[in-house]
Amino acid sequence: MNNAKKHIVLETKNLTIGYQQKKVKKIIASDVNISVEKGKFVALIGKNGIGKSTLIRTVSKVQHQLSGTVFLNKKELSTYTNKELATNLSLVLTERLPESQLTVFELIALGRQPYTNWVDKLSENDLKKINKAIQLTEVGHLKESRFYELSDGQLQRVLIARALAQDTDVIILDEPTAHLDMHHTFKIFQLLKNLVDTTQKTIIISTHQINLAIEIVDELIIMNSNEVINGDKNELIAQNKLENLFPEEILTFNKKLQQFTISKNN
Amino acid sequence: MSLHKTYTKQFILLLILVVILFFLNISFGSVSIPFKDIFAVFIGDETIKESWQTIILNFRLPKAITAMLVGSGLSISGLLMQTLFRNPLAGPFVLGISSGASLGVALLILGTSFFGSFTFLTYTNWSIAIASSLGSFLVLSAVIFAANKVRNTMSILIIGLMFGSFTAAIISVLSYFSEAQQIQQYVFWSFGSLGNLSWDELSIFILIYLLGFAGVFAIIKPLNSFLLGEKYAKSLGINIKQSRIIILVITSLLTGVITAFSGPIAFIGLAVPHIAKLIFTTSNHKILIPATAITGAIVLLICDIIAQVPTSEYTLPINAITSLFGAPVVIWLLIRKKKLYV
């Protein structure tokens, strides 16, 4: 690989992820070496329980790695302070928000916290970023609504707007389409693709919408039980890297269609 | 955070209400004093009856100020706890502060049966305040120590409740072995009281109160970020553990000093933040903190006026009034609005 002219924003070196319980290490995945370029739309895929969330938590410093290193913008992740990290990496999580009376605008504005002063006063620049985020995610008409009044699809767009307002190079989304129907799932993928194209940010999602991901994203991170690989989706397909994602007898990867299909002999 | 709404109207109305209630509060009591004479005393008119001057300056004025401090302090503490635990049912006493204070006072008053020879202290305001502070401080240190050990914020809530049950049990045991007279004294303390504070005591009260209140404004930002949950707060650059400890320390400072001087006053801390949230319909702490403080002052001034039973010579225990008056209000609010927010 020729890394010289590529702008790598996120990279892991010999990363081992998992949990440390007292003196026992529970290793989820080891020798994880992935690198993600600036301005790419990346999907992290793998079956349930393989460790996608653990990997996401580790590269976003929510959880410590067991060994190895994570680099964010060429700097070791462990050397980032919370505040510094907040200006480089933003998150969209799956957990429900606590019940409060926040309006959509206020929720998105919270994305500016790493930049605001001690009483959270919004500067001209903060407002510009917030309005830009609102415009890009097309949630302007919802600005005054309370977030609990929104549909799941609308709320997801608002949470993405909040991450955008945080103005970071990398945005990581944990299963952003988990509660959405086909139509809204597609719209979220489309929105994220557009954001990558217009803002040159790097967006990494974990998802179970594999067929859709293969169609839309630029790169894949594939988590199998024995290895974690990443790269351009077409290269990975050519190398037959998707074949082992699921047990073969039910779902198989159809290379011609570039989709997973139900096994014929089932 | 929000640019669109201004809350000036609500704030002005509430402030006017505070002023009116403040004078009403001073005017009511076993002796009714007309407004114009209260003003006259305030501006130093010496022609007013001397007994009235004494009543106003040495009894009712400190009591009205105490009522406002207790009301706003407990309410803010409740707001902080509701936001920290993201639980609308949290109040200032979930951390076991009141149980700690009760334990301290119980040991002082009831403990004589056990450690008779040690209780050289008499039951002055000061000795009770000290016993109560020591008690809250000890229980709170234990809770903060535990808070540092556990990751989950909800566990702190449960630990606080456990400390509450534990101290309640000790107090039961103490009461079982105590004389009726001592039990009565303890029960009187637990009724709560806003009066009886001299200016000396009040100035210490005000000092600690201001210290806590100033701290609250320093944590507006973490409080707002907690509205998204701890994971988002952390991803916004907030130091969760540090903010948590600051919130706990401020709450304990405010509730600790209030309980020390006025007894365990129930309900205000839980209910008032919800009243403020309903009036101001916001979750932004920049608005909610002053709003809750003013609403708290208003509610306790009203409760104290009711406790005076105007035109009679009786004074009812403030702790009973806050719940008698407050519980129906919250039930009514819930039925009308159907929802409580963090």
Coordinates of C-alpha atoms in Angstrom, one line a residue:
Chain A
M1 CA 0.0 0.0 0.0
N2 CA 1.2 3.4 -0.8
N3 CA 0.5 5.5 2.2
A4 CA 2.6 8.4 1.3
K5 CA 0.0 10.6 -0.4
K6 CA -3.0 9.2 1.5
H7 CA -4.4 11.2 4.4
I8 CA -5.0 8.6 7.1
V9 CA -7.3 9.9 9.8
L10 CA -7.8 6.8 11.9
E11 CA -5.4 3.9 12.2
T12 CA -4.8 1.0 14.5
K13 CA -1.6 -0.9 15.0
N14 CA -1.6 -4.5 16.4
L15 CA -4.7 -3.6 18.4
T16 CA -6.2 -6.1 20.7
I17 CA -9.7 -5.3 21.9
G18 CA -11.7 -6.9 24.7
Y19 CA -12.3 -6.7 28.4
Q20 CA -10.1 -7.0 31.4
Q21 CA -12.0 -8.6 34.3
K22 CA -9.9 -8.6 37.4
K23 CA -6.9 -10.6 36.2
V24 CA -8.6 -12.4 33.3
K25 CA -8.4 -10.9 29.8
K26 CA -11.3 -11.6 27.5
I27 CA -10.0 -11.0 24.0
I28 CA -12.6 -10.1 21.5
A29 CA -10.3 -9.5 18.5
S30 CA -6.5 -9.2 18.2
D31 CA -4.1 -8.0 15.5
V32 CA -6.5 -5.4 14.3
N33 CA -4.7 -3.3 11.8
I34 CA -7.1 -1.0 10.0
S35 CA -6.6 2.4 8.4
V36 CA -9.2 4.8 7.3
E37 CA -8.6 7.7 4.9
K38 CA -10.0 11.2 5.1
G39 CA -13.2 11.8 3.2
K40 CA -14.3 8.1 3.1
F41 CA -17.6 6.6 4.0
V42 CA -16.8 3.4 5.9
A43 CA -19.1 0.6 7.1
L44 CA -18.1 -1.8 9.8
I45 CA -19.8 -5.1 9.3
G46 CA -19.9 -8.5 11.0
K47 CA -22.4 -10.8 12.6
N48 CA -24.0 -10.1 16.0
G49 CA -21.7 -10.5 18.9
I50 CA -18.5 -10.4 16.9
G51 CA -17.3 -7.2 18.6
K52 CA -18.3 -4.3 16.4
S53 CA -19.4 -2.2 19.4
T54 CA -16.2 -3.1 21.3
L55 CA -14.1 -2.0 18.3
I56 CA -16.1 1.3 18.0
R57 CA -15.8 1.9 21.8
T58 CA -12.1 1.3 21.6
V59 CA -11.3 3.6 18.7
S60 CA -13.5 6.3 20.3
K61 CA -11.7 6.0 23.7
V62 CA -14.8 5.0 25.5
Q63 CA -13.1 1.8 26.4
H64 CA -9.4 0.9 26.8
Q65 CA -7.6 -1.5 24.4
L66 CA -5.9 -4.5 25.9
S67 CA -2.8 -3.8 23.8
G68 CA -1.7 -2.1 20.6
T69 CA -2.3 1.5 19.6
V70 CA -4.9 3.7 18.0
F71 CA -3.9 6.7 16.0
L72 CA -6.3 9.6 15.4
N73 CA -4.9 12.2 13.0
K74 CA -1.5 10.7 13.5
K75 CA -1.6 11.2 17.2
E76 CA -1.9 8.4 19.8
L77 CA -5.5 8.2 21.0
S78 CA -4.4 7.7 24.6
T79 CA -2.7 11.0 24.7
Y80 CA -5.8 13.0 23.8
T81 CA -7.6 14.9 26.5
N82 CA -11.4 14.6 26.6
K83 CA -11.7 18.1 25.3
E84 CA -9.2 17.7 22.5
L85 CA -10.8 14.4 21.4
A86 CA -14.2 16.2 21.3
T87 CA -12.8 18.5 18.6
N88 CA -11.5 15.5 16.5
L89 CA -14.1 12.8 16.9
S90 CA -17.9 12.9 17.4
L91 CA -20.3 10.1 18.1
V92 CA -23.9 9.1 17.3
L93 CA -24.9 6.4 19.7
T94 CA -27.8 4.0 19.8
E95 CA -28.9 4.5 23.4
R96 CA -32.0 6.5 24.2
L97 CA -31.6 10.1 25.3
P98 CA -32.8 10.8 28.9
E99 CA -36.2 12.5 28.9
S100 CA -35.8 16.2 28.9
Q101 CA -37.4 19.3 27.3
L102 CA -34.5 20.0 25.0
T103 CA -35.6 21.4 21.6
V104 CA -34.0 20.2 18.4
F105 CA -32.0 23.4 18.1
E106 CA -30.7 23.1 21.7
L107 CA -29.8 19.5 21.1
I108 CA -27.8 20.3 18.0
A109 CA -26.3 23.3 19.7
L110 CA -24.9 21.0 22.4
G111 CA -22.5 19.8 19.7
R112 CA -20.7 23.1 20.1
Q113 CA -19.8 22.5 23.8
P114 CA -16.1 21.8 23.1
Y115 CA -15.9 25.3 21.7
T116 CA -18.1 27.4 23.9
N117 CA -17.2 29.3 27.0
W118 CA -18.1 28.3 30.6
V119 CA -21.7 29.4 30.3
D120 CA -22.2 27.8 26.9
K121 CA -22.6 31.1 25.1
L122 CA -22.9 30.6 21.3
S123 CA -20.6 32.8 19.2
E124 CA -21.3 33.8 15.6
N125 CA -19.1 31.0 14.4
D126 CA -21.0 28.5 16.6
L127 CA -24.3 29.6 15.1
K128 CA -22.9 29.4 11.6
K129 CA -21.8 25.8 12.2
I130 CA -25.1 24.9 13.8
N131 CA -27.1 26.3 11.0
K132 CA -24.9 24.6 8.4
A133 CA -25.5 21.3 10.2
I134 CA -29.2 21.9 10.3
Q135 CA -29.2 22.8 6.6
L136 CA -27.1 19.7 5.5
T137 CA -29.4 17.3 7.4
E138 CA -32.6 19.1 6.4
V139 CA -34.1 19.4 9.8
G140 CA -34.7 23.2 9.7
H141 CA -38.5 22.7 10.0
L142 CA -38.0 20.8 13.3
K143 CA -35.8 23.4 15.0
E144 CA -38.4 24.4 17.6
S145 CA -39.8 20.9 18.2
R146 CA -38.9 19.0 21.4
F147 CA -36.7 16.0 20.5
Y148 CA -39.2 13.6 22.1
E149 CA -41.8 14.6 19.6
L150 CA -39.8 13.4 16.6
S151 CA -40.1 10.1 14.7
D152 CA -37.1 7.7 14.9
G153 CA -36.0 8.8 11.4
Q154 CA -36.1 12.5 12.3
L155 CA -34.4 12.0 15.6
Q156 CA -31.5 10.2 13.8
R157 CA -31.1 13.1 11.4
V158 CA -31.0 15.5 14.4
L159 CA -28.4 13.4 16.2
I160 CA -26.3 13.4 13.0
A161 CA -26.7 17.2 12.8
R162 CA -25.5 17.4 16.4
A163 CA -22.4 15.4 15.5
L164 CA -21.9 17.6 12.4
A165 CA -22.1 20.8 14.5
Q166 CA -19.3 19.4 16.7
D167 CA -17.2 19.9 13.5
T168 CA -14.8 16.9 13.8
D169 CA -12.8 15.2 11.1
V170 CA -14.3 11.8 12.1
I171 CA -17.8 10.9 12.9
I172 CA -18.6 7.5 14.2
L173 CA -22.2 6.2 14.2
D174 CA -23.2 3.0 16.0
E175 CA -25.9 1.3 14.1
P176 CA -27.6 4.6 12.9
T177 CA -30.5 2.7 11.2
A178 CA -31.3 0.2 13.9
H179 CA -34.9 1.3 14.4
L180 CA -35.7 2.5 10.9
D181 CA -37.7 1.1 8.1
M182 CA -36.3 0.4 4.6
H183 CA -37.1 3.8 3.3
H184 CA -35.6 5.8 6.2
T185 CA -32.6 3.4 6.3
F186 CA -31.9 4.3 2.7
K187 CA -32.4 8.0 3.4
I188 CA -29.9 7.9 6.3
F189 CA -27.3 6.1 4.1
Q190 CA -27.9 8.6 1.4
L191 CA -27.5 11.5 3.8
L192 CA -24.3 10.2 5.2
K193 CA -22.9 9.6 1.7
N194 CA -23.8 13.2 0.7
L195 CA -22.2 14.5 3.9
V196 CA -19.0 12.7 3.1
D197 CA -19.0 14.1 -0.4
T198 CA -19.8 17.7 0.6
T199 CA -17.8 18.0 3.8
Q200 CA -14.9 15.7 3.2
K201 CA -15.4 14.3 6.7
T202 CA -14.8 10.7 7.4
I203 CA -17.9 8.8 8.5
I204 CA -17.6 5.3 10.0
I205 CA -20.8 3.4 10.8
S206 CA -21.4 0.0 12.2
T207 CA -24.4 -1.6 10.5
H208 CA -26.3 -4.8 9.8
Q209 CA -27.7 -3.3 6.5
I210 CA -24.9 -5.1 4.6
N211 CA -26.5 -5.2 1.2
L212 CA -27.2 -1.5 1.3
A213 CA -23.8 -0.7 2.7
I214 CA -22.1 -2.6 -0.1
E215 CA -24.0 -0.5 -2.6
I216 CA -23.3 2.9 -1.0
V217 CA -20.2 3.1 1.1
D218 CA -16.6 3.4 -0.1
E219 CA -14.9 1.1 2.2
L220 CA -15.6 -1.8 4.5
I221 CA -14.2 -3.0 7.8
I222 CA -15.1 -6.7 7.9
M223 CA -15.0 -8.4 11.3
N224 CA -14.7 -12.2 11.1
S225 CA -14.0 -14.5 14.0
N226 CA -10.4 -15.0 12.9
E227 CA -9.5 -11.6 11.3
V228 CA -10.5 -8.0 10.9
I229 CA -9.8 -6.6 7.4
N230 CA -10.5 -3.3 5.8
G231 CA -10.1 -1.7 2.5
D232 CA -12.0 -0.6 -0.7
K233 CA -15.2 -2.5 -1.0
N234 CA -14.6 -3.6 -4.6
E235 CA -11.2 -5.0 -3.8
L236 CA -12.6 -6.9 -0.8
I237 CA -15.3 -8.4 -2.9
A238 CA -12.8 -9.4 -5.6
Q239 CA -10.7 -11.1 -2.9
N240 CA -13.8 -13.1 -1.7
K241 CA -13.5 -11.5 1.7
L242 CA -17.2 -11.4 2.3
E243 CA -17.8 -15.1 1.9
N244 CA -17.1 -15.9 5.5
L245 CA -19.2 -13.3 7.1
F246 CA -22.1 -15.6 7.9
P247 CA -22.4 -19.4 8.2
E248 CA -22.7 -20.5 4.6
E249 CA -25.7 -22.8 4.8
I250 CA -28.3 -20.0 5.1
L251 CA -26.8 -16.8 3.5
T252 CA -24.3 -16.7 0.7
F253 CA -22.6 -13.8 -1.0
N254 CA -23.6 -13.5 -4.6
K255 CA -20.7 -11.9 -6.3
K256 CA -22.6 -11.0 -9.5
L257 CA -25.4 -9.2 -7.7
Q258 CA -23.0 -7.9 -5.0
Q259 CA -25.6 -8.9 -2.4
F260 CA -26.1 -11.5 0.2
T261 CA -28.9 -13.9 -0.9
I262 CA -30.6 -16.8 0.7
S263 CA -28.9 -20.0 -0.1
K264 CA -30.7 -21.9 -2.9
N265 CA -30.3 -25.4 -1.4
N266 CA -32.0 -24.3 1.8
Chain B
M1 CA -28.4 27.7 24.4
S2 CA -31.6 28.8 22.8
L3 CA -31.7 32.1 21.2
H4 CA -35.3 32.3 20.3
K5 CA -37.0 32.3 23.7
T6 CA -36.6 34.9 26.3
Y7 CA -37.8 34.3 29.8
T8 CA -37.8 37.9 31.0
K9 CA -41.5 38.0 31.6
Q10 CA -41.6 34.9 33.8
F11 CA -38.5 36.1 35.8
I12 CA -40.0 39.5 36.5
L13 CA -43.3 38.1 37.6
L14 CA -41.7 35.6 39.9
L15 CA -39.4 38.3 41.4
I16 CA -42.4 40.5 42.1
L17 CA -44.0 37.5 43.7
V18 CA -41.0 37.0 45.9
V19 CA -41.0 40.6 47.1
I20 CA -44.7 40.5 47.9
L21 CA -44.5 37.2 49.7
F22 CA -41.4 38.3 51.6
F23 CA -43.4 41.2 53.2
L24 CA -46.5 39.1 53.7
N25 CA -44.3 36.5 55.5
I26 CA -42.9 39.2 57.8
S27 CA -46.3 40.7 58.4
F28 CA -48.0 37.4 59.5
G29 CA -47.4 35.7 62.8
S30 CA -48.9 35.5 66.2
V31 CA -48.8 39.4 66.1
S32 CA -50.1 40.8 62.9
I33 CA -48.0 43.8 61.8
P34 CA -49.3 46.1 58.9
F35 CA -47.2 46.6 55.8
K36 CA -46.6 50.3 56.3
D37 CA -45.1 49.7 59.8
I38 CA -42.8 47.0 58.4
F39 CA -41.5 49.4 55.8
A40 CA -41.1 52.0 58.5
V41 CA -38.9 49.7 60.6
F42 CA -36.8 48.8 57.5
I43 CA -36.0 52.4 56.8
G44 CA -35.1 52.9 60.4
D45 CA -38.2 54.7 61.8
E46 CA -37.7 54.8 65.6
T47 CA -41.2 55.8 66.3
I48 CA -42.6 52.3 65.7
K49 CA -43.4 50.3 68.8
E50 CA -40.2 48.8 70.2
S51 CA -41.6 45.3 70.6
W52 CA -42.6 45.4 66.9
Q53 CA -39.1 46.5 66.0
T54 CA -37.6 43.6 67.9
I55 CA -40.1 41.1 66.4
I56 CA -39.4 42.3 62.9
L57 CA -35.6 42.8 63.0
N58 CA -34.6 39.9 65.2
F59 CA -37.2 37.3 64.5
R60 CA -39.2 37.7 61.4
L61 CA -36.6 39.1 59.1
P62 CA -34.1 36.3 59.8
K63 CA -36.9 33.8 59.4
A64 CA -38.0 35.1 56.1
I65 CA -34.4 35.2 54.8
T66 CA -33.9 31.6 56.1
A67 CA -37.1 30.5 54.3
M68 CA -35.8 31.9 51.0
L69 CA -32.4 30.4 51.4
V70 CA -33.8 27.0 52.5
G71 CA -36.3 27.0 49.7
S72 CA -33.9 28.0 46.9
G73 CA -31.0 25.9 48.2
L74 CA -33.0 22.7 48.5
S75 CA -34.6 23.2 45.1
I76 CA -31.3 23.8 43.4
S77 CA -29.9 20.7 45.1
G78 CA -32.9 18.7 43.8
L79 CA -32.4 20.0 40.3
L80 CA -28.7 19.0 40.4
M81 CA -29.6 15.5 41.6
Q82 CA -32.3 15.1 39.0
T83 CA -29.9 16.1 36.2
L84 CA -27.0 14.1 37.5
F85 CA -29.0 10.9 37.9
R86 CA -31.3 11.7 34.9
N87 CA -34.1 10.7 37.2
P88 CA -37.1 13.0 37.8
L89 CA -37.6 11.3 41.2
A90 CA -34.3 12.3 42.6
G91 CA -34.1 14.9 45.3
P92 CA -31.4 16.4 47.5
F93 CA -31.8 13.7 50.1
V94 CA -31.1 10.7 47.9
L95 CA -27.5 10.9 48.8
G96 CA -28.3 10.1 52.4
I97 CA -27.5 13.6 53.5
S98 CA -30.7 14.0 55.6
S99 CA -30.2 10.5 57.0
G100 CA -26.7 11.4 58.0
A101 CA -27.8 14.6 59.6
S102 CA -30.6 12.8 61.4
L103 CA -28.2 10.2 62.6
G104 CA -25.9 12.9 64.0
V105 CA -28.7 14.7 65.8
A106 CA -30.2 11.4 67.0
L107 CA -26.8 10.4 68.5
L108 CA -26.7 13.8 70.2
I109 CA -30.2 13.7 71.6
L110 CA -31.1 10.0 71.9
G111 CA -27.5 8.8 72.5
T112 CA -27.6 10.0 76.1
S113 CA -29.1 6.7 77.1
F114 CA -26.0 4.9 75.7
F115 CA -23.2 7.3 76.2
G116 CA -24.6 9.4 79.0
S117 CA -21.3 10.5 80.4
F118 CA -20.1 11.8 77.0
T119 CA -22.9 14.2 76.2
F120 CA -21.6 17.3 77.9
L121 CA -23.2 19.3 75.1
T122 CA -26.5 20.9 75.7
Y123 CA -29.0 21.1 72.9
T124 CA -28.3 24.5 71.6
N125 CA -28.7 25.4 67.9
W126 CA -25.0 25.2 67.6
S127 CA -24.5 21.7 69.0
I128 CA -27.4 20.4 66.9
A129 CA -26.0 22.1 63.8
I130 CA -22.6 20.6 64.4
A131 CA -24.0 17.1 65.1
S132 CA -26.1 17.4 62.0
S133 CA -23.2 18.6 59.8
L134 CA -20.8 15.9 61.1
G135 CA -23.5 13.3 60.4
S136 CA -24.1 14.5 56.8
F137 CA -20.4 14.9 56.2
L138 CA -19.6 11.4 57.3
V139 CA -22.4 9.8 55.3
L140 CA -21.7 12.0 52.3
S141 CA -18.0 11.1 52.4
A142 CA -18.9 7.5 52.3
V143 CA -21.2 8.1 49.3
I144 CA -18.6 10.1 47.4
F145 CA -16.0 7.4 48.2
A146 CA -18.4 4.8 46.8
A147 CA -19.2 7.1 43.8
N148 CA -15.5 7.1 42.9
K149 CA -15.5 3.3 43.0
V150 CA -18.5 2.6 40.9
R151 CA -18.9 3.4 37.2
N152 CA -22.6 3.5 37.0
T153 CA -24.3 6.7 38.2
M154 CA -27.5 4.8 39.1
S155 CA -25.5 2.7 41.6
I156 CA -24.7 5.9 43.5
L157 CA -28.4 6.5 43.8
I158 CA -28.9 3.1 45.3
I159 CA -25.9 3.4 47.6
G160 CA -27.4 6.7 48.9
L161 CA -30.8 5.0 49.5
M162 CA -29.0 2.1 51.3
F163 CA -27.2 4.5 53.6
G164 CA -30.6 6.1 54.3
S165 CA -32.1 2.7 55.4
F166 CA -29.1 1.9 57.4
T167 CA -29.1 5.1 59.4
A168 CA -32.9 5.0 59.8
A169 CA -32.4 1.5 61.4
I170 CA -29.8 2.9 63.8
I171 CA -32.1 5.7 64.8
S172 CA -34.9 3.2 65.4
V173 CA -32.7 1.2 67.7
L174 CA -31.6 4.4 69.5
S175 CA -35.3 5.5 69.9
Y176 CA -36.2 2.1 71.3
F177 CA -33.9 2.5 74.2
S178 CA -34.6 6.2 74.8
E179 CA -36.7 8.1 77.2
A180 CA -40.0 9.6 76.0
Q181 CA -38.7 13.1 76.6
Q182 CA -35.6 12.6 74.4
I183 CA -37.7 11.1 71.6
Q184 CA -39.9 14.1 71.8
Q185 CA -37.0 16.4 71.4
Y186 CA -35.7 14.4 68.4
V187 CA -39.1 14.4 66.8
F188 CA -39.3 18.2 67.3
W189 CA -36.0 18.6 65.4
S190 CA -37.3 16.4 62.6
F191 CA -40.3 18.7 62.2
G192 CA -38.0 21.3 60.8
S193 CA -37.9 24.9 61.7
L194 CA -37.1 28.1 60.0
G195 CA -37.1 30.4 63.0
N196 CA -34.7 30.4 66.0
L197 CA -31.8 31.5 63.9
S198 CA -29.8 34.4 65.3
W199 CA -28.1 36.9 63.0
D200 CA -24.7 35.2 63.9
E201 CA -26.0 31.8 62.8
L202 CA -27.7 33.3 59.8
S203 CA -24.5 34.9 58.5
I204 CA -22.6 31.6 58.6
F205 CA -25.6 30.1 56.8
I206 CA -25.5 32.8 54.1
L207 CA -21.8 32.5 53.7
I208 CA -21.9 28.7 53.0
Y209 CA -25.0 29.1 50.9
L210 CA -23.3 31.7 48.7
L211 CA -20.3 29.4 48.3
G212 CA -22.5 26.6 47.1
F213 CA -24.5 28.8 44.9
A214 CA -21.5 30.3 43.2
G215 CA -20.3 26.7 42.4
V216 CA -23.6 25.9 40.7
F217 CA -22.9 28.5 38.0
A218 CA -19.5 27.0 37.3
I219 CA -21.1 23.7 36.3
I220 CA -23.8 24.9 33.9
K221 CA -22.0 23.4 31.0
P222 CA -21.6 19.8 32.3
L223 CA -25.1 19.9 33.6
N224 CA -26.4 20.7 30.1
S225 CA -24.3 18.0 28.5
F226 CA -25.6 15.5 31.0
L227 CA -29.0 16.0 29.4
L228 CA -27.7 13.8 26.6
G229 CA -26.5 11.0 28.9
E230 CA -23.0 10.4 30.2
K231 CA -21.5 8.9 27.0
Y232 CA -22.4 11.9 24.9
A233 CA -21.3 14.2 27.7
K234 CA -17.9 12.5 27.6
S235 CA -17.7 12.7 23.9
L236 CA -18.3 16.5 24.2
G237 CA -15.2 16.8 26.2
I238 CA -16.7 16.8 29.7
N239 CA -14.8 15.2 32.5
I240 CA -17.5 13.0 33.9
K241 CA -15.9 12.0 37.2
Q242 CA -14.8 15.5 38.1
S243 CA -18.2 17.0 37.3
R244 CA -19.9 14.3 39.3
I245 CA -17.8 15.0 42.3
I246 CA -18.3 18.8 42.0
I247 CA -22.1 18.3 41.8
L248 CA -22.1 16.0 44.8
V249 CA -20.0 18.5 46.8
I250 CA -22.2 21.5 46.0
T251 CA -25.3 19.5 46.8
S252 CA -24.0 18.4 50.1
L253 CA -22.7 21.8 51.0
L254 CA -26.2 23.3 50.3
T255 CA -28.3 20.6 51.8
G256 CA -25.9 20.0 54.6
V257 CA -26.0 23.6 55.9
I258 CA -29.7 23.8 55.4
T259 CA -30.4 20.6 57.3
A260 CA -28.0 21.6 60.0
F261 CA -29.9 24.9 60.7
S262 CA -33.4 24.0 59.7
G263 CA -33.8 20.3 60.1
P264 CA -34.7 17.8 57.4
I265 CA -37.2 19.7 55.3
A266 CA -38.9 17.2 53.0
F267 CA -40.4 17.5 49.5
I268 CA -39.2 20.9 48.4
G269 CA -36.1 19.6 46.6
L270 CA -38.1 17.0 44.7
A271 CA -41.1 19.1 43.8
V272 CA -39.8 22.6 43.1
P273 CA -37.6 21.8 40.1
H274 CA -40.6 20.3 38.4
I275 CA -42.7 23.3 39.1
A276 CA -39.9 25.5 37.6
K277 CA -39.5 23.2 34.6
L278 CA -43.3 23.4 33.9
I279 CA -43.3 27.2 34.2
F280 CA -40.2 27.7 32.0
T281 CA -40.6 24.7 29.7
T282 CA -36.9 24.3 29.2
S283 CA -34.2 22.0 30.3
N284 CA -31.4 24.5 29.8
H285 CA -29.7 25.0 33.1
K286 CA -28.7 28.6 32.4
I287 CA -32.4 29.3 32.8
L288 CA -33.4 26.5 35.1
I289 CA -31.0 27.3 37.9
P290 CA -32.2 30.9 38.6
A291 CA -35.7 29.8 37.9
T292 CA -35.6 26.9 40.4
A293 CA -34.0 29.1 43.0
I294 CA -36.7 31.8 42.8
T295 CA -39.5 29.3 42.6
G296 CA -38.0 27.5 45.7
A297 CA -37.9 30.8 47.6
I298 CA -41.5 31.5 46.7
V299 CA -42.8 28.0 47.7
L300 CA -41.1 28.1 51.1
L301 CA -42.3 31.6 51.8
I302 CA -45.8 30.4 51.1
C303 CA -45.4 27.3 53.2
D304 CA -44.1 29.3 56.1
I305 CA -47.0 31.7 55.9
I306 CA -49.4 28.8 56.0
A307 CA -47.4 27.3 58.9
Q308 CA -48.0 30.5 60.8
V309 CA -51.7 29.8 60.6
P310 CA -52.4 33.6 60.1
T311 CA -54.6 35.2 62.7
S312 CA -54.0 32.4 65.1
E313 CA -51.3 31.7 67.8
Y314 CA -50.4 28.3 66.5
T315 CA -47.3 27.5 64.4
L316 CA -47.4 24.2 62.6
P317 CA -44.3 22.2 61.8
I318 CA -42.9 23.4 58.5
N319 CA -41.9 19.9 57.4
A320 CA -45.6 18.9 57.5
I321 CA -46.7 21.9 55.6
T322 CA -44.3 21.4 52.7
S323 CA -45.6 17.9 52.1
L324 CA -49.3 18.7 52.9
F325 CA -49.2 21.6 50.5
G326 CA -46.7 20.3 48.0
A327 CA -47.8 16.7 47.3
P328 CA -51.3 17.7 45.9
V329 CA -49.6 20.4 43.8
V330 CA -47.3 17.9 42.1
I331 CA -50.1 15.4 41.7
W332 CA -52.2 18.1 40.0
L333 CA -49.3 19.1 37.8
L334 CA -48.7 15.5 36.7
I335 CA -52.4 14.9 35.9
R336 CA -52.5 18.1 33.9
K337 CA -49.3 17.8 32.1
K338 CA -48.9 14.1 32.2
K339 CA -45.1 14.1 32.2
L340 CA -42.1 14.9 34.4
Y341 CA -38.8 15.7 32.8
V342 CA -35.2 15.4 34.0

